[in-house]
Amino acid sequence: MTDYHTFEQAGEHYLFFTRSARLYQISRLAFGMLAEFFPPTCDPDAFPPDPPRPLPAEERSLYGELRDLVSRELRAPVPLPQPRHAILQGNSYQTFSIYLAQTCNMACCYCWNRGGTFGKPGHLMGWDTAQRATRLILSLVERSSADKVFINFYGGEPLLDFPVLQQVTQELLQHEARLEKNFYLTLDTNGTLLDGPAAQFLARYFTQVGVSLDGSQRIHDLQRPGKYGEETWQLIANNIKAFPNQKLLGIRATLTTFSDSYLETFRHLTTLGIKRIQLEYCHEPGYHQNPIYEKLIVPPERQLAELREFVDYYVDYISEYNDTWDIPFVSNVLDNITRIRRGSRFTKPCGAGANTLAINSHGKVFPCIAFVEREDFAMGQVDDTQRLNLHQSLEGFEVDGQHQCQACWLRYDCAGGCYATHYDMTGHPRRPHPEYCRSMQGRAKVYFYALTRMLNKCPWHLEKVHAPV
């Protein structure tokens, strides 16, 4: 196993320990000595007390410090796997996604699920199926150990089925007190229908509403036209500005090869006055099955260069503010930075099918939204409350048991990666593609760099980072 990793980022040198998730910023000299004297796969007991070759007094002292540090860190315990009985009992369901509408009123060039249709005829859930889906959720939540329950309405465009959305919401909330749970309702929308009664209803009952808007008007209207080619940016921007409670809103932009840079996209979105922004490059499941989508994916080298450019700008930008709540923040970047700072370690990537479920508009149950309409991974129907079956490839996963992950220095952060993405890229949920691994490692290095920059320039923002609900 590889239990530590050294790397350079923007002229600085870093040392990361896999087992403890500790990050050190080190000198160039220490960087070179680690490479020469301390192999990452070596047993700590094999490090000689004295350098293998003569060194100046100052370097001998540094050798001793590095030997003690590396030896101590390599003896740190590995994270404990989740008890298997907790997974088999299925008593930790916490996150549910409901595909209300497997159809859409837009024709986005990169849509990974083809407007929710997955290439099939469009379909709305309807109240009969929605009612049975609600009963399933309530039944599982009643036996769940989770106090907080997150329910996301997804599509396609879920507001095309707004009457059913209202009914499901009221049905869920009337059981909240009885179950002694806190329900957090969220919705992902393209924003074209985010007005009138729908906007009023969401502002009253929902915790978060995510709106897709791809930066500048020029780029957005190129990438996200209406179903018949009409421009949509201005309509969505107007709906955002008129929304009754803008604190609930977040904006998500997807970046393709046609997009402005990460930084320029961020700048465009900040003009709308929304504080929570999410910027993601095309990477969703399905892209490796369609050569057209392949042309939309930003090359990894450009992604990392743009991300570093953004980090340098953003840290300088927010260091001028004393109050974190005054600044627009890129949630996915700060989430990664704060996770690294906490030293979080994981042995499995997610709870697909164990604490998360997705329900399509026909009432079929899947492990998560990325597996919807993949029939091999269907777990049952909404009426099958006692017979939901998790695909065997998603059961019992532990990252240390995966041969391809054992030599990876990032294995307790990535924890094996996304099952659905692996399935699309290699044909197996447990087999990551080397390209995927390189991307994850490259991004992690940028986030490590961002963390050290924030600690040096504006550590107060890490103390007051926007916490999730």
mmCIF file of N, CA, C and O in Angstrom, residues 82 86-87 89-94 96 139-149 179-182 354-355:
data_model
loop_
_atom_site.group_PDB
_atom_site.id
_atom_site.type_symbol
_atom_site.label_atom_id
_atom_site.label_comp_id
_atom_site.label_asym_id
_atom_site.label_seq_id
_atom_site.Cartn_x
_atom_site.Cartn_y
_atom_site.Cartn_z
ATOM 1 N N GLN A 82 -17.368 0.197 7.941
ATOM 2 C CA GLN A 82 -18.704 0.254 8.531
ATOM 3 C C GLN A 82 -19.165 -1.149 8.869
ATOM 4 O O GLN A 82 -18.993 -2.073 8.066
ATOM 5 N N ALA A 86 -25.133 -3.228 9.844
ATOM 6 C CA ALA A 86 -25.902 -1.998 9.672
ATOM 7 C C ALA A 86 -26.397 -1.865 8.242
ATOM 8 O O ALA A 86 -27.484 -1.352 7.982
ATOM 9 N N ILE A 87 -25.590 -2.318 7.290
ATOM 10 C CA ILE A 87 -26.003 -2.249 5.891
ATOM 11 C C ILE A 87 -27.113 -3.265 5.623
ATOM 12 O O ILE A 87 -28.118 -2.955 4.999
ATOM 13 N N GLN A 89 -29.300 -4.569 7.602
ATOM 14 C CA GLN A 89 -30.570 -4.263 8.231
ATOM 15 C C GLN A 89 -31.323 -3.187 7.467
ATOM 16 O O GLN A 89 -32.532 -3.064 7.602
ATOM 17 N N GLY A 90 -30.611 -2.396 6.659
ATOM 18 C CA GLY A 90 -31.264 -1.354 5.883
ATOM 19 C C GLY A 90 -31.964 -0.332 6.727
ATOM 20 O O GLY A 90 -33.062 0.110 6.380
ATOM 21 N N ASN A 91 -31.388 0.007 7.860
ATOM 22 C CA ASN A 91 -32.062 0.895 8.807
ATOM 23 C C ASN A 91 -31.486 2.305 8.823
ATOM 24 O O ASN A 91 -31.644 3.026 9.797
ATOM 25 N N SER A 92 -30.791 2.699 7.764
ATOM 26 C CA SER A 92 -30.156 4.019 7.781
ATOM 27 C C SER A 92 -30.527 4.858 6.562
ATOM 28 O O SER A 92 -29.775 5.739 6.170
ATOM 29 N N TYR A 93 -31.673 4.599 5.972
ATOM 30 C CA TYR A 93 -32.091 5.398 4.823
ATOM 31 C C TYR A 93 -32.285 6.857 5.231
ATOM 32 O O TYR A 93 -32.978 7.161 6.195
ATOM 33 N N GLN A 94 -31.663 7.738 4.451
ATOM 34 C CA GLN A 94 -31.680 9.153 4.799
ATOM 35 C C GLN A 94 -31.960 10.059 3.607
ATOM 36 O O GLN A 94 -32.517 11.142 3.770
ATOM 37 N N PHE A 96 -33.525 10.492 -0.339
ATOM 38 C CA PHE A 96 -34.403 9.945 -1.367
ATOM 39 C C PHE A 96 -34.501 10.939 -2.523
ATOM 40 O O PHE A 96 -34.628 12.141 -2.304
ATOM 41 N N SER A 139 -42.423 4.570 5.193
ATOM 42 C CA SER A 139 -42.197 3.277 5.833
ATOM 43 C C SER A 139 -40.724 3.073 6.158
ATOM 44 O O SER A 139 -40.368 2.609 7.258
ATOM 45 N N LEU A 140 -39.860 3.425 5.226
ATOM 46 C CA LEU A 140 -38.424 3.260 5.453
ATOM 47 C C LEU A 140 -37.903 4.252 6.492
ATOM 48 O O LEU A 140 -37.085 3.908 7.338
ATOM 49 N N VAL A 141 -38.378 5.474 6.405
ATOM 50 C CA VAL A 141 -37.934 6.502 7.344
ATOM 51 C C VAL A 141 -38.352 6.164 8.769
ATOM 52 O O VAL A 141 -37.611 6.406 9.725
ATOM 53 N N GLU A 142 -39.509 5.565 8.904
ATOM 54 C CA GLU A 142 -40.000 5.212 10.241
ATOM 55 C C GLU A 142 -39.065 4.248 10.947
ATOM 56 O O GLU A 142 -38.904 4.289 12.164
ATOM 57 N N ARG A 143 -38.390 3.388 10.176
ATOM 58 C CA ARG A 143 -37.472 2.399 10.758
ATOM 59 C C ARG A 143 -36.011 2.818 10.645
ATOM 60 O O ARG A 143 -35.119 2.052 10.988
ATOM 61 N N SER A 144 -35.792 4.029 10.172
ATOM 62 C CA SER A 144 -34.418 4.495 9.956
ATOM 63 C C SER A 144 -33.832 5.101 11.223
ATOM 64 O O SER A 144 -34.540 5.713 12.033
ATOM 65 N N SER A 145 -32.521 4.975 11.346
ATOM 66 C CA SER A 145 -31.821 5.592 12.480
ATOM 67 C C SER A 145 -31.530 7.068 12.230
ATOM 68 O O SER A 145 -31.093 7.775 13.136
ATOM 69 N N ALA A 146 -31.759 7.541 11.017
ATOM 70 C CA ALA A 146 -31.455 8.934 10.669
ATOM 71 C C ALA A 146 -32.500 9.872 11.245
ATOM 72 O O ALA A 146 -33.703 9.628 11.148
ATOM 73 N N ASP A 147 -32.044 10.966 11.848
ATOM 74 C CA ASP A 147 -32.959 11.996 12.352
ATOM 75 C C ASP A 147 -33.318 12.993 11.260
ATOM 76 O O ASP A 147 -34.417 13.546 11.249
ATOM 77 N N LYS A 148 -32.362 13.258 10.353
ATOM 78 C CA LYS A 148 -32.600 14.173 9.252
ATOM 79 C C LYS A 148 -32.836 13.370 7.981
ATOM 80 O O LYS A 148 -32.081 12.450 7.674
ATOM 81 N N VAL A 149 -33.871 13.739 7.255
ATOM 82 C CA VAL A 149 -34.224 13.036 6.031
ATOM 83 C C VAL A 149 -34.270 14.044 4.886
ATOM 84 O O VAL A 149 -34.939 15.075 4.976
ATOM 85 N N LEU A 179 -43.292 11.004 13.130
ATOM 86 C CA LEU A 179 -42.076 10.205 12.977
ATOM 87 C C LEU A 179 -40.908 10.757 13.784
ATOM 88 O O LEU A 179 -39.868 10.103 13.899
ATOM 89 N N GLU A 180 -41.068 11.968 14.316
ATOM 90 C CA GLU A 180 -40.003 12.645 15.066
ATOM 91 C C GLU A 180 -38.731 12.750 14.218
ATOM 92 O O GLU A 180 -37.619 12.484 14.675
ATOM 93 N N LYS A 181 -38.938 13.123 12.953
ATOM 94 C CA LYS A 181 -37.839 13.334 12.011
ATOM 95 C C LYS A 181 -37.928 14.758 11.474
ATOM 96 O O LYS A 181 -38.973 15.395 11.516
ATOM 97 N N ASN A 182 -36.807 15.234 10.970
ATOM 98 C CA ASN A 182 -36.790 16.521 10.276
ATOM 99 C C ASN A 182 -36.649 16.260 8.783
ATOM 100 O O ASN A 182 -35.673 15.668 8.333
ATOM 101 N N ALA A 354 -28.063 1.735 0.252
ATOM 102 C CA ALA A 354 -28.015 1.426 1.680
ATOM 103 C C ALA A 354 -28.633 2.549 2.506
ATOM 104 O O ALA A 354 -29.417 2.307 3.420
ATOM 105 N N ASN A 355 -28.266 3.808 2.193
ATOM 106 C CA ASN A 355 -28.970 4.924 2.845
ATOM 107 C C ASN A 355 -29.489 5.943 1.834
ATOM 108 O O ASN A 355 -29.999 6.977 2.217
#
